[in-house]
CSV table of C-alpha atoms and ligand atoms in Angstrom, one decimal:
chain,number,residue,atom,x,y,z
L,300,MET,CA,0.1,0.1,-0.1
L,301,PRO,CA,1.5,3.3,-0.8
L,302,ASN,CA,1.9,5.7,1.9
L,303,GLN,CA,0.8,9.1,0.9
L,304,PRO,CA,1.8,12.3,2.7
L,305,ASP,CA,-0.5,14.2,5.0
L,306,VAL,CA,-1.6,17.2,3.2
L,307,MET,CA,-4.5,18.2,5.2
L,308,ASP,CA,-3.4,21.0,7.3
L,309,LYS,CA,-1.9,22.8,4.3
L,310,LEU,CA,-5.6,22.3,2.4
L,311,VAL,CA,-7.4,23.7,5.1
L,312,SER,CA,-5.1,26.8,4.9
L,313,LEU,CA,-5.2,27.1,1.4
L,314,CYS,CA,-9.0,26.6,1.1
L,315,LYS,CA,-9.6,29.4,3.5
L,316,ARG,CA,-7.1,31.8,1.8
L,317,ARG,CA,-8.1,31.2,-1.5
L,318,GLY,CA,-11.8,31.0,-1.1
L,319,TYR,CA,-12.5,27.3,-1.3
L,320,ILE,CA,-14.0,26.5,1.9
L,321,PHE,CA,-14.8,28.4,5.1
L,322,GLN,CA,-15.7,27.3,8.6
L,323,SER,CA,-19.4,27.6,9.3
L,324,SER,CA,-20.3,30.7,11.3
L,325,GLU,CA,-16.5,31.3,11.6
L,326,ILE,CA,-17.1,34.8,13.5
L,327,TYR,CA,-19.0,33.2,16.1
L,328,GLY,CA,-16.3,30.6,16.7
L,329,GLY,CA,-17.7,28.2,14.0
L,330,THR,CA,-20.2,25.5,14.0
L,331,GLY,CA,-18.7,21.9,15.0
L,332,SER,CA,-18.2,20.1,11.7
L,333,VAL,CA,-20.1,22.4,9.2
L,334,TRP,CA,-18.6,24.1,6.3
L,335,ASP,CA,-19.3,26.7,3.8
L,336,TYR,CA,-18.0,26.5,0.1
L,337,GLY,CA,-16.6,29.9,-1.0
L,338,PRO,CA,-16.4,31.1,-4.5
L,339,LEU,CA,-14.2,28.6,-5.8
L,340,GLY,CA,-15.3,25.6,-3.8
L,341,VAL,CA,-18.8,26.3,-4.9
L,342,GLU,CA,-17.6,26.2,-8.6
L,343,LEU,CA,-15.8,22.9,-8.1
L,344,LYS,CA,-18.7,21.3,-6.2
L,345,ARG,CA,-21.0,22.2,-9.0
L,346,ASN,CA,-18.6,21.0,-11.7
L,347,LEU,CA,-18.5,17.5,-10.0
L,348,GLN,CA,-22.0,17.4,-9.4
L,349,GLU,CA,-22.7,18.4,-12.9
L,350,ARG,CA,-20.0,15.4,-14.2
L,351,TRP,CA,-22.1,13.0,-11.9
L,352,TRP,CA,-25.5,14.0,-13.3
L,353,SER,CA,-24.1,14.0,-16.7
L,354,GLU,CA,-22.9,10.5,-16.3
L,355,MET,CA,-25.7,9.0,-14.5
L,356,VAL,CA,-28.8,10.8,-15.7
L,357,LYS,CA,-28.3,12.8,-19.0
L,358,SER,CA,-26.3,10.2,-20.9
L,359,ARG,CA,-28.6,7.0,-19.8
L,360,GLU,CA,-32.0,6.6,-21.3
L,361,ASN,CA,-32.6,4.1,-18.3
L,362,VAL,CA,-31.9,6.5,-15.3
L,363,GLU,CA,-34.3,9.3,-14.2
L,364,GLY,CA,-33.7,12.5,-12.3
L,365,LEU,CA,-35.1,13.4,-9.0
L,366,ASP,CA,-35.4,16.2,-6.2
L,367,SER,CA,-37.2,14.9,-3.3
L,368,ALA,CA,-37.7,17.1,-0.3
L,369,ILE,CA,-35.4,16.9,2.9
L,370,LEU,CA,-38.3,16.9,5.4
L,371,MET,CA,-40.4,13.7,4.9
L,372,HIS,CA,-43.2,12.1,6.7
L,373,PRO,CA,-41.9,10.7,10.2
L,374,ARG,CA,-43.2,7.4,9.2
L,375,VAL,CA,-40.8,7.0,6.5
L,376,TRP,CA,-37.8,6.7,9.0
L,377,GLU,CA,-39.6,4.1,10.9
L,378,ALA,CA,-40.0,1.9,7.9
L,379,SER,CA,-36.6,2.5,6.7
L,380,GLY,CA,-35.1,1.2,10.0
L,381,HIS,CA,-33.5,4.6,10.9
L,382,VAL,CA,-35.5,5.4,14.0
L,383,SER,CA,-34.5,2.0,15.7
L,384,GLY,CA,-31.2,1.2,13.6
L,385,PHE,CA,-29.4,4.4,12.9
L,386,VAL,CA,-27.6,4.6,16.2
L,387,ASP,CA,-24.1,4.8,17.4
L,388,PRO,CA,-23.0,3.7,20.9
L,389,LEU,CA,-21.7,6.8,22.8
L,390,VAL,CA,-20.0,7.3,25.9
L,391,ASP,CA,-19.8,10.6,28.0
L,392,CYS,CA,-17.0,11.7,30.4
L,393,ARG,CA,-18.5,12.8,33.5
L,394,ASN,CA,-15.5,15.1,34.1
L,395,CYS,CA,-14.7,16.9,30.9
L,396,ARG,CA,-18.3,16.4,29.3
L,397,LYS,CA,-16.7,15.1,26.2
L,398,ARG,CA,-18.5,12.5,24.0
L,399,PHE,CA,-16.8,9.5,22.1
L,400,ARG,CA,-18.1,6.6,20.2
L,401,ALA,CA,-18.0,3.6,22.6
L,402,ASP,CA,-15.6,1.6,20.3
L,403,ASP,CA,-13.1,4.8,19.9
L,404,PRO,CA,-9.7,3.0,19.9
L,405,LYS,CA,-8.3,5.9,22.1
L,406,ILE,CA,-10.4,4.5,25.0
L,407,LYS,CA,-8.2,2.5,27.2
L,408,GLY,CA,-10.2,0.0,29.2
L,409,ALA,CA,-14.1,-0.8,29.1
L,410,PRO,CA,-16.3,2.4,29.2
L,411,GLY,CA,-18.4,2.2,32.4
L,412,THR,CA,-15.7,0.5,34.5
L,413,PRO,CA,-13.2,2.2,37.0
L,414,ASP,CA,-10.2,1.6,34.9
L,415,ALA,CA,-11.5,3.0,31.6
L,416,GLN,CA,-9.6,6.2,30.8
L,417,CYS,CA,-11.2,9.4,29.1
L,418,PRO,CA,-9.0,10.1,26.0
L,419,ALA,CA,-9.7,13.7,26.3
L,420,CYS,CA,-9.2,14.8,30.0
L,421,GLY,CA,-7.0,11.5,30.9
L,422,MET,CA,-9.4,11.0,34.0
L,423,LYS,CA,-9.9,7.2,34.9
L,424,GLY,CA,-13.4,5.9,35.8
L,425,THR,CA,-15.3,8.6,34.5
L,426,LEU,CA,-16.7,7.2,31.4
L,427,GLY,CA,-20.4,6.3,31.7
L,428,GLU,CA,-21.9,3.0,30.2
L,429,PRO,CA,-22.4,3.0,26.3
L,430,ARG,CA,-25.8,4.0,25.3
L,431,GLN,CA,-27.3,4.0,22.0
L,432,PHE,CA,-27.3,7.5,20.3
L,433,ASN,CA,-29.7,8.2,17.1
L,434,LEU,CA,-27.7,10.0,14.3
L,435,MET,CA,-30.8,11.6,13.0
L,436,PHE,CA,-31.5,15.4,13.7
L,437,ARG,CA,-35.0,16.0,15.1
L,438,THR,CA,-37.2,19.1,14.7
L,439,PHE,CA,-40.8,20.0,14.8
L,440,MET,CA,-43.2,20.6,12.1
L,441,GLY,CA,-45.6,23.4,12.8
L,442,PRO,CA,-46.0,25.5,15.8
L,443,VAL,CA,-46.3,22.9,18.4
L,444,GLU,CA,-43.3,21.2,19.7
L,445,ASP,CA,-44.6,17.8,20.9
L,446,SER,CA,-44.0,14.2,19.8
L,447,ALA,CA,-46.7,14.3,17.4
L,448,ALA,CA,-45.1,17.1,15.4
L,449,THR,CA,-41.3,15.6,15.5
L,450,ILE,CA,-39.8,15.3,12.2
L,451,TYR,CA,-36.4,14.3,11.0
L,452,LEU,CA,-33.7,16.0,8.8
L,453,ARG,CA,-33.2,13.2,6.2
L,454,PRO,CA,-29.9,11.1,6.7
L,455,GLU,CA,-29.7,9.9,3.3
L,456,THR,CA,-31.5,10.9,0.0
L,457,ALA,CA,-32.5,7.2,-0.8
L,458,GLN,CA,-35.8,7.1,1.1
L,459,GLY,CA,-37.1,10.1,-1.1
L,460,THR,CA,-36.4,7.9,-4.3
L,461,TYR,CA,-38.2,5.0,-2.7
L,462,VAL,CA,-41.3,6.6,-1.7
L,463,ASN,CA,-41.6,8.2,-5.2
L,464,PHE,CA,-40.5,4.8,-7.1
L,465,LEU,CA,-44.1,4.3,-8.6
L,466,ASN,CA,-44.6,8.2,-9.4
L,467,VAL,CA,-41.4,8.4,-11.5
L,468,GLN,CA,-42.0,4.8,-13.1
L,469,GLN,CA,-45.6,5.6,-14.0
L,470,SER,CA,-45.1,9.1,-15.1
L,471,THR,CA,-42.0,8.2,-17.3
L,472,ARG,CA,-43.2,4.6,-18.3
L,473,GLN,CA,-39.8,3.4,-17.5
L,474,ARG,CA,-39.5,-0.6,-17.3
L,475,ILE,CA,-37.5,-2.6,-15.0
L,476,PRO,CA,-34.4,-2.3,-14.9
L,477,PHE,CA,-34.2,1.4,-14.7
L,478,GLY,CA,-32.8,3.9,-12.2
L,479,ILE,CA,-33.5,7.0,-10.0
L,480,ALA,CA,-31.0,9.7,-9.1
L,481,GLN,CA,-30.7,12.5,-7.2
L,482,ILE,CA,-28.2,15.0,-5.4
L,483,GLY,CA,-29.3,16.7,-2.2
L,484,LYS,CA,-28.3,17.7,1.4
L,485,ALA,CA,-28.2,14.8,4.2
L,486,PHE,CA,-27.9,15.3,7.7
L,487,ARG,CA,-26.1,13.2,10.5
L,488,ASN,CA,-25.5,14.1,14.0
L,489,GLU,CA,-22.0,12.2,13.9
L,490,ILE,CA,-20.5,11.5,17.0
L,491,THR,CA,-17.0,11.7,15.9
L,492,PRO,CA,-16.9,14.0,12.9
L,493,GLY,CA,-13.7,15.9,11.6
L,494,ASN,CA,-10.9,15.6,9.2
L,495,PHE,CA,-12.1,18.8,7.6
L,496,ILE,CA,-15.0,18.1,5.2
L,497,PHE,CA,-14.5,14.3,5.1
L,498,ARG,CA,-17.1,13.7,7.9
L,499,THR,CA,-19.5,16.5,8.6
L,500,ARG,CA,-22.9,16.9,10.1
L,501,GLU,CA,-24.4,18.4,6.9
L,502,PHE,CA,-23.2,17.1,3.7
L,503,GLU,CA,-24.5,16.2,0.3
L,504,GLN,CA,-25.2,13.0,-1.4
L,505,MET,CA,-25.3,11.8,-5.2
L,506,GLU,CA,-27.4,8.6,-4.9
L,507,MET,CA,-28.8,6.6,-7.4
L,508,GLN,CA,-31.0,3.5,-7.1
L,509,PHE,CA,-31.4,1.2,-9.5
L,510,PHE,CA,-34.7,-1.1,-9.8
L,511,VAL,CA,-34.3,-4.7,-11.1
L,512,GLU,CA,-35.9,-7.9,-11.2
L,513,PRO,CA,-34.9,-10.1,-8.2
L,514,GLY,CA,-32.3,-12.7,-9.4
L,515,THR,CA,-30.6,-10.3,-11.7
L,516,ASP,CA,-29.5,-8.2,-8.6
L,517,MET,CA,-26.1,-9.5,-8.3
L,518,GLU,CA,-25.3,-8.9,-12.1
L,519,TRP,CA,-26.4,-5.3,-11.6
L,520,PHE,CA,-24.5,-4.9,-8.6
L,521,GLU,CA,-21.0,-6.1,-10.4
L,522,TYR,CA,-22.1,-3.7,-13.5
L,523,TRP,CA,-22.5,-0.7,-11.2
L,524,LYS,CA,-19.3,-1.5,-9.1
L,525,SER,CA,-17.1,-1.3,-12.4
L,526,GLU,CA,-19.3,2.0,-13.7
L,527,ARG,CA,-18.6,3.7,-10.6
L,528,MET,CA,-15.0,2.8,-10.3
L,529,ARG,CA,-14.4,3.8,-14.0
L,530,TRP,CA,-16.2,7.3,-13.0
L,531,HIS,CA,-13.9,7.9,-10.2
L,532,SER,CA,-10.7,7.2,-12.3
L,533,SER,CA,-12.2,9.5,-15.0
L,534,LEU,CA,-11.9,12.6,-12.6
L,535,GLY,CA,-8.1,12.3,-12.4
L,536,LEU,CA,-7.9,10.5,-9.1
L,537,ALA,CA,-4.7,8.6,-9.1
L,538,ALA,CA,-5.1,4.7,-9.9
L,539,ASP,CA,-2.9,3.7,-6.6
L,540,ARG,CA,-5.1,5.8,-4.5
L,541,LEU,CA,-8.4,4.1,-5.5
L,542,GLN,CA,-9.5,0.8,-4.2
L,543,PHE,CA,-12.6,-1.4,-3.3
L,544,HIS,CA,-13.3,-2.5,0.1
L,545,GLN,CA,-15.8,-5.4,0.5
L,546,HIS,CA,-17.9,-5.0,3.7
L,547,GLY,CA,-17.8,-8.2,5.9
L,548,GLU,CA,-21.0,-9.6,7.9
L,549,ASP,CA,-20.3,-7.4,10.8
L,550,GLU,CA,-20.0,-4.3,8.6
L,551,LEU,CA,-23.2,-4.5,6.5
L,552,ALA,CA,-25.9,-1.8,7.2
L,553,HIS,CA,-29.3,-3.1,8.2
L,554,TYR,CA,-30.7,-2.9,4.6
L,555,ALA,CA,-27.7,-4.4,2.6
L,556,ARG,CA,-27.2,-8.0,1.2
L,557,ALA,CA,-24.0,-7.0,-0.2
L,558,ALA,CA,-21.9,-3.7,-0.1
L,559,PHE,CA,-18.5,-2.6,-1.6
L,560,ASP,CA,-17.1,0.8,-0.9
L,561,ILE,CA,-14.9,2.5,-3.3
L,562,GLN,CA,-12.0,3.8,-1.2
L,563,PHE,CA,-9.6,6.8,-1.8
L,564,ASP,CA,-6.3,7.0,0.0
L,565,PHE,CA,-6.2,10.5,1.8
L,566,GLY,CA,-2.8,10.2,3.1
L,567,GLY,CA,-1.4,10.4,6.5
L,568,SER,CA,-3.1,8.7,9.4
L,569,LEU,CA,-6.6,8.7,7.4
L,570,GLY,CA,-5.3,6.5,4.9
L,571,PHE,CA,-7.9,4.7,2.7
L,572,GLN,CA,-11.5,5.8,3.4
L,573,GLU,CA,-15.0,5.5,1.7
L,574,VAL,CA,-16.0,7.9,-1.0
L,575,GLU,CA,-18.9,5.8,-2.4
L,576,GLY,CA,-20.8,2.9,-1.4
L,577,ILE,CA,-22.5,0.4,-3.7
L,578,HIS,CA,-25.2,-1.7,-2.1
L,579,ASN,CA,-27.5,-4.4,-3.0
L,580,ARG,CA,-30.5,-3.5,-0.9
L,581,GLY,CA,-32.7,-6.2,-2.1
L,582,ASP,CA,-36.3,-5.5,-1.4
L,583,PHE,CA,-35.8,-4.1,2.0
L,584,ASP,CA,-36.9,-0.7,1.5
L,585,LEU,CA,-39.9,-1.0,-1.0
L,586,SER,CA,-41.2,-3.9,1.2
L,587,ARG,CA,-40.9,-1.9,4.3
L,588,HIS,CA,-42.6,1.1,2.7
L,589,GLN,CA,-45.5,-1.0,1.4
L,590,GLU,CA,-45.8,-2.5,4.7
L,591,TYR,CA,-45.7,0.7,6.7
L,592,SER,CA,-47.8,3.1,4.2
L,593,GLY,CA,-50.3,0.3,3.2
L,594,LYS,CA,-49.8,1.3,-0.4
L,595,LYS,CA,-48.4,-1.3,-3.1
L,596,LEU,CA,-45.0,-0.6,-4.5
L,597,GLU,CA,-45.2,-3.4,-7.0
L,598,PHE,CA,-43.9,-3.2,-10.9
L,599,PHE,CA,-46.4,-4.4,-13.2
L,600,ASP,CA,-44.6,-6.2,-16.0
L,601,HIS,CA,-47.0,-6.0,-18.9
L,602,ALA,CA,-45.2,-8.4,-21.0
L,603,GLY,CA,-45.0,-11.1,-18.6
L,604,ASN,CA,-48.6,-10.1,-17.1
L,605,ARG,CA,-47.4,-10.3,-13.3
L,606,LYS,CA,-46.5,-7.9,-10.5
L,607,PHE,CA,-43.3,-8.0,-8.5
L,608,LEU,CA,-41.4,-6.0,-6.0
L,609,PRO,CA,-38.0,-5.1,-7.4
L,610,PHE,CA,-34.7,-5.3,-5.9
L,611,VAL,CA,-32.6,-2.3,-5.6
L,612,VAL,CA,-28.7,-1.8,-6.4
L,613,GLU,CA,-27.7,1.5,-4.9
L,614,THR,CA,-24.5,4.0,-5.6
L,615,ALA,CA,-24.1,6.1,-3.0
L,616,ALA,CA,-21.5,8.7,-3.3
L,617,GLY,CA,-20.6,11.9,-1.2
L,618,PRO,CA,-19.6,14.9,-3.3
L,619,ASN,CA,-17.9,16.6,-0.3
L,620,ARG,CA,-15.6,13.7,0.3
L,621,ILE,CA,-15.1,13.3,-3.3
L,622,LEU,CA,-14.2,17.0,-3.7
L,623,LEU,CA,-11.5,16.4,-0.5
L,624,ALA,CA,-10.1,13.6,-2.4
L,625,LEU,CA,-9.8,15.8,-5.6
L,626,LEU,CA,-8.1,18.5,-3.4
L,627,VAL,CA,-5.8,15.9,-1.8
L,628,ASN,CA,-5.0,14.4,-5.2
L,629,GLY,CA,-4.1,17.4,-6.8
L,630,TYR,CA,-2.0,19.2,-4.2
L,631,ARG,CA,1.7,19.3,-5.0
L,632,GLU,CA,4.6,21.5,-4.1
L,633,GLU,CA,7.2,21.9,-6.8
L,634,ALA,CA,10.5,23.8,-7.3
L,635,VAL,CA,10.8,26.0,-10.3
L,636,GLU,CA,14.0,26.0,-12.3
L,637,GLY,CA,15.9,29.2,-12.1
L,638,GLU,CA,13.6,30.6,-9.4
L,639,THR,CA,14.2,30.5,-5.6
L,640,GLU,CA,10.3,30.3,-5.0
L,641,GLY,CA,8.7,27.1,-5.6
L,642,ARG,CA,5.1,26.8,-6.5
L,643,VAL,CA,1.8,25.3,-5.1
L,644,VAL,CA,-0.2,23.4,-7.8
L,645,LEU,CA,-3.7,22.0,-7.7
L,646,GLY,CA,-3.7,19.4,-10.2
L,647,LEU,CA,-7.5,19.4,-10.7
L,648,HIS,CA,-8.9,17.8,-14.0
L,649,PRO,CA,-9.6,20.7,-16.2
L,650,SER,CA,-13.4,20.1,-16.7
L,651,LEU,CA,-13.6,20.3,-12.7
L,652,ALA,CA,-11.4,23.4,-12.0
L,653,PRO,CA,-13.3,26.3,-10.9
L,654,VAL,CA,-11.4,29.0,-13.3
L,655,LYS,CA,-10.4,27.5,-16.7
L,656,ALA,CA,-7.9,30.3,-17.8
L,657,GLY,CA,-6.3,33.4,-16.2
L,658,VAL,CA,-5.8,36.3,-18.8
L,659,PHE,CA,-2.8,38.5,-18.1
L,660,PRO,CA,-1.3,41.4,-19.9
L,661,LEU,CA,2.4,41.3,-19.6
L,662,VAL,CA,3.0,44.7,-18.6
L,663,LYS,CA,0.1,47.5,-17.9
L,664,LYS,CA,1.2,49.5,-21.0
L,665,ASP,CA,1.2,49.4,-24.9
L,666,GLY,CA,-2.5,48.6,-25.1
L,667,MET,CA,-1.8,45.2,-23.5
L,668,PRO,CA,-4.3,45.5,-20.7
L,669,GLU,CA,-7.2,46.6,-23.2
L,670,VAL,CA,-6.6,43.5,-25.5
L,671,ALA,CA,-6.3,41.1,-22.4
L,672,LYS,CA,-9.5,42.6,-21.2
L,673,ARG,CA,-11.3,42.1,-24.3
L,674,ILE,CA,-10.2,38.3,-24.4
L,675,ALA,CA,-11.4,37.9,-20.9
L,676,GLU,CA,-14.6,39.3,-21.7
L,677,ASP,CA,-15.0,37.0,-24.8
L,678,LEU,CA,-14.1,33.8,-23.2
L,679,ARG,CA,-16.3,34.6,-19.9
L,680,ARG,CA,-19.2,34.0,-22.2
L,681,ALA,CA,-18.0,30.5,-22.6
L,682,PHE,CA,-16.3,29.6,-19.2
L,683,PRO,CA,-14.9,31.0,-16.1
L,684,VAL,CA,-11.8,33.1,-16.5
L,685,PHE,CA,-9.9,35.6,-14.3
L,686,TYR,CA,-8.4,38.7,-15.4
L,687,ASP,CA,-5.2,39.7,-13.5
L,688,ASP,CA,-2.8,42.4,-14.1
L,689,SER,CA,-1.3,42.9,-10.6
L,690,GLY,CA,2.3,42.0,-9.8
L,691,ALA,CA,5.0,40.4,-11.5
L,692,ILE,CA,3.9,37.5,-14.2
L,693,GLY,CA,5.6,34.9,-12.2
L,694,ARG,CA,3.3,35.8,-9.2
L,695,ARG,CA,0.2,35.8,-11.3
L,696,TYR,CA,1.1,32.4,-12.6
L,697,ARG,CA,1.6,31.0,-9.0
L,698,ARG,CA,-1.9,32.4,-8.0
L,699,GLN,CA,-3.7,30.5,-10.8
L,700,ASP,CA,-1.5,27.3,-10.0
L,701,GLU,CA,-2.5,27.3,-6.4
L,702,ILE,CA,-6.3,27.2,-7.2
L,703,GLY,CA,-6.0,24.8,-10.1
L,704,THR,CA,-6.4,27.0,-13.2
L,705,PRO,CA,-5.3,24.8,-16.1
L,706,PHE,CA,-4.4,27.6,-18.5
L,707,CYS,CA,-2.8,31.2,-18.3
L,708,ILE,CA,-3.1,33.4,-21.4
L,709,THR,CA,-0.5,36.3,-21.7
L,710,VAL,CA,-0.7,39.2,-24.0
L,711,ASP,CA,2.6,40.2,-24.8
L,712,GLY,CA,4.5,42.7,-27.0
L,713,ASP,CA,4.1,40.4,-30.0
L,714,THR,CA,0.3,40.0,-29.7
L,715,ALA,CA,-0.6,43.3,-31.6
L,716,GLY,CA,1.6,42.3,-34.7
L,717,SER,CA,1.0,38.4,-34.7
L,718,GLY,CA,-2.6,38.4,-33.4
L,719,SER,CA,-1.7,35.7,-31.1
L,720,ALA,CA,-1.1,35.2,-27.3
L,721,THR,CA,0.9,32.5,-25.3
L,722,VAL,CA,-1.0,29.9,-23.5
L,723,ARG,CA,0.7,28.3,-20.6
L,724,ASP,CA,-0.3,24.7,-19.6
L,725,ARG,CA,-0.3,24.5,-15.9
L,726,ASP,CA,1.1,20.8,-15.3
L,727,THR,CA,3.8,20.8,-18.4
L,728,LEU,CA,4.4,24.8,-18.0
L,729,LYS,CA,4.9,24.6,-22.0
L,730,GLN,CA,3.8,27.8,-23.8
L,731,GLU,CA,2.2,27.8,-27.2
L,732,ARG,CA,1.2,30.8,-29.2
L,733,VAL,CA,-2.5,30.6,-30.1
L,734,SER,CA,-4.2,33.0,-32.4
L,735,LEU,CA,-6.5,35.4,-30.6
L,736,ASP,CA,-9.6,33.9,-32.8
L,737,GLY,CA,-8.8,30.7,-31.8
L,738,LEU,CA,-8.3,30.7,-28.1
L,739,ARG,CA,-12.1,30.0,-27.2
L,740,ALA,CA,-11.8,26.7,-29.1
L,741,TYR,CA,-8.2,25.9,-28.0
L,742,ILE,CA,-9.4,26.2,-24.2
L,743,GLY,CA,-12.9,24.8,-24.8
L,744,GLU,CA,-11.5,21.5,-26.3
L,745,ARG,CA,-9.2,21.1,-23.5
L,746,ILE,CA,-11.7,21.4,-20.7
L,747,THR,CA,-14.5,19.2,-21.7
L,748,ALA,CA,-14.2,15.8,-20.2
W,2171,LIG,N1,-28.0,5.8,1.0
W,2171,LIG,C1,-26.9,4.9,1.6
W,2171,LIG,C2,-26.0,5.9,2.3
W,2171,LIG,O1,-26.2,7.0,2.6
W,2171,LIG,P1,-23.5,5.8,3.2
W,2171,LIG,O2,-22.4,5.0,2.9
W,2171,LIG,O3,-24.0,6.1,4.5
W,2171,LIG,O4,-24.8,5.1,2.4
W,2171,LIG,C3,-23.0,7.4,1.2
W,2171,LIG,O5,-23.3,7.2,2.7
W,2171,LIG,C4,-21.8,8.5,0.9
W,2171,LIG,O6,-22.2,9.6,1.6
W,2171,LIG,C5,-20.7,8.0,1.8
W,2171,LIG,O7,-19.8,7.0,0.8
W,2171,LIG,C6,-19.8,9.4,1.8
W,2171,LIG,O8,-19.2,9.8,0.8
W,2171,LIG,C7,-21.1,10.2,2.1
W,2171,LIG,N2,-21.2,10.7,3.4
W,2171,LIG,C8,-21.8,9.8,4.5
W,2171,LIG,N3,-21.7,10.4,5.6
W,2171,LIG,C9,-20.9,11.5,5.5
W,2171,LIG,C10,-20.6,12.4,6.5
W,2171,LIG,N4,-21.0,12.5,7.6
W,2171,LIG,N5,-20.0,13.7,6.0
W,2171,LIG,C11,-19.7,13.6,4.7
W,2171,LIG,N6,-20.1,12.8,3.8
W,2171,LIG,C12,-20.8,11.5,4.3
């Protein structure tokens, strides 16, 4: 297994400094494990989600899109098993009042016994007995705060899809096998969040539920496993940082018959961690919703003149985690030949990079800024560009390298005569002269997937 360096602290600082990611409510001291996406972060996340949507929905005739609500009928979560089963064992320290997962390896001794030592304050005998803690956030619908009004913030998007299975199937006239995909927020009151945006309490999911005939589920499971791994590679994530992890019997979620994670090596002590799960959920969810709602959710197969409850193969990815993987994967520090100062580069795939090109006049005279501004204006109609005329040209290149901009266009003394500008490639540092008329096509070709 390759041992990748730990770049997390450097990334947290870069992300704040350059406007990728800020701590939520920072001026009030921050909200625990909740993050805001700044001007560059929101572009990167949208580009990533757009790539997923395009791959999973737009390019497939047998997958439909959906955007279901975060707030759902409370019975949904009883049916799904989340009210009773979406729990982690938790222990409290009576001394420092910190909370830990009962199976936290940093706890010495068995919680609840006099020998157990709190990993935060170091006191012995202060850790209580483990108790089950539900990870769903609860809130109240309407003005009355009683148990009848209790609802939950969804902990996964999947249930919104299951309860809409027949709505989508009948309105689109899709036939089994077909899928329903959606991107949306999910909330989990994680006991041990952390590692920047890796595990947070508010996050997003990109989930697709593929409804199949029972008996064909393992075939489809294998199909989606390989499709999803191919997609992660297509984002530019290094092959030696990606792997499958098969869930053993003791790891399987309450709904899963089989499950594989796609893991990415985040480096340092975090190492390989899940970025996406592929689950064979059988008919667990549809049959539970049938039972709890009293409404049939069977698919009617006209050709065979029979009804059946489909099985589900789910692909469940987290854009926040994948975004972190992209940053970790892309971050590098390099020496620059002939210069004392090195450069920091975010080697993001050009289709994902928030800014596609920096546009600079070499100097602020001889009409160069005017030409460069015109180029930037023209290109901005097709993709995001950044005009910059402040500081030495080397500095301007470095600023773009650090945020992952794949190309920098420089208008120089030859531009007026030749009708061309130089285009510098972020990774190879090669410079090419490209005619001003051809710039849009030149960059456009290179930033499409
Ligand atoms: N519907 C199935 C499901 O929710 P999951 O493995 O619990 O499966 C799917 O979640 C993906 O959602 C994970 O692979 C991860 O990328 C993302 N995810 C889950 N919990 C998260 C958290 N607390 N913070 C950030 N991302 C999370």
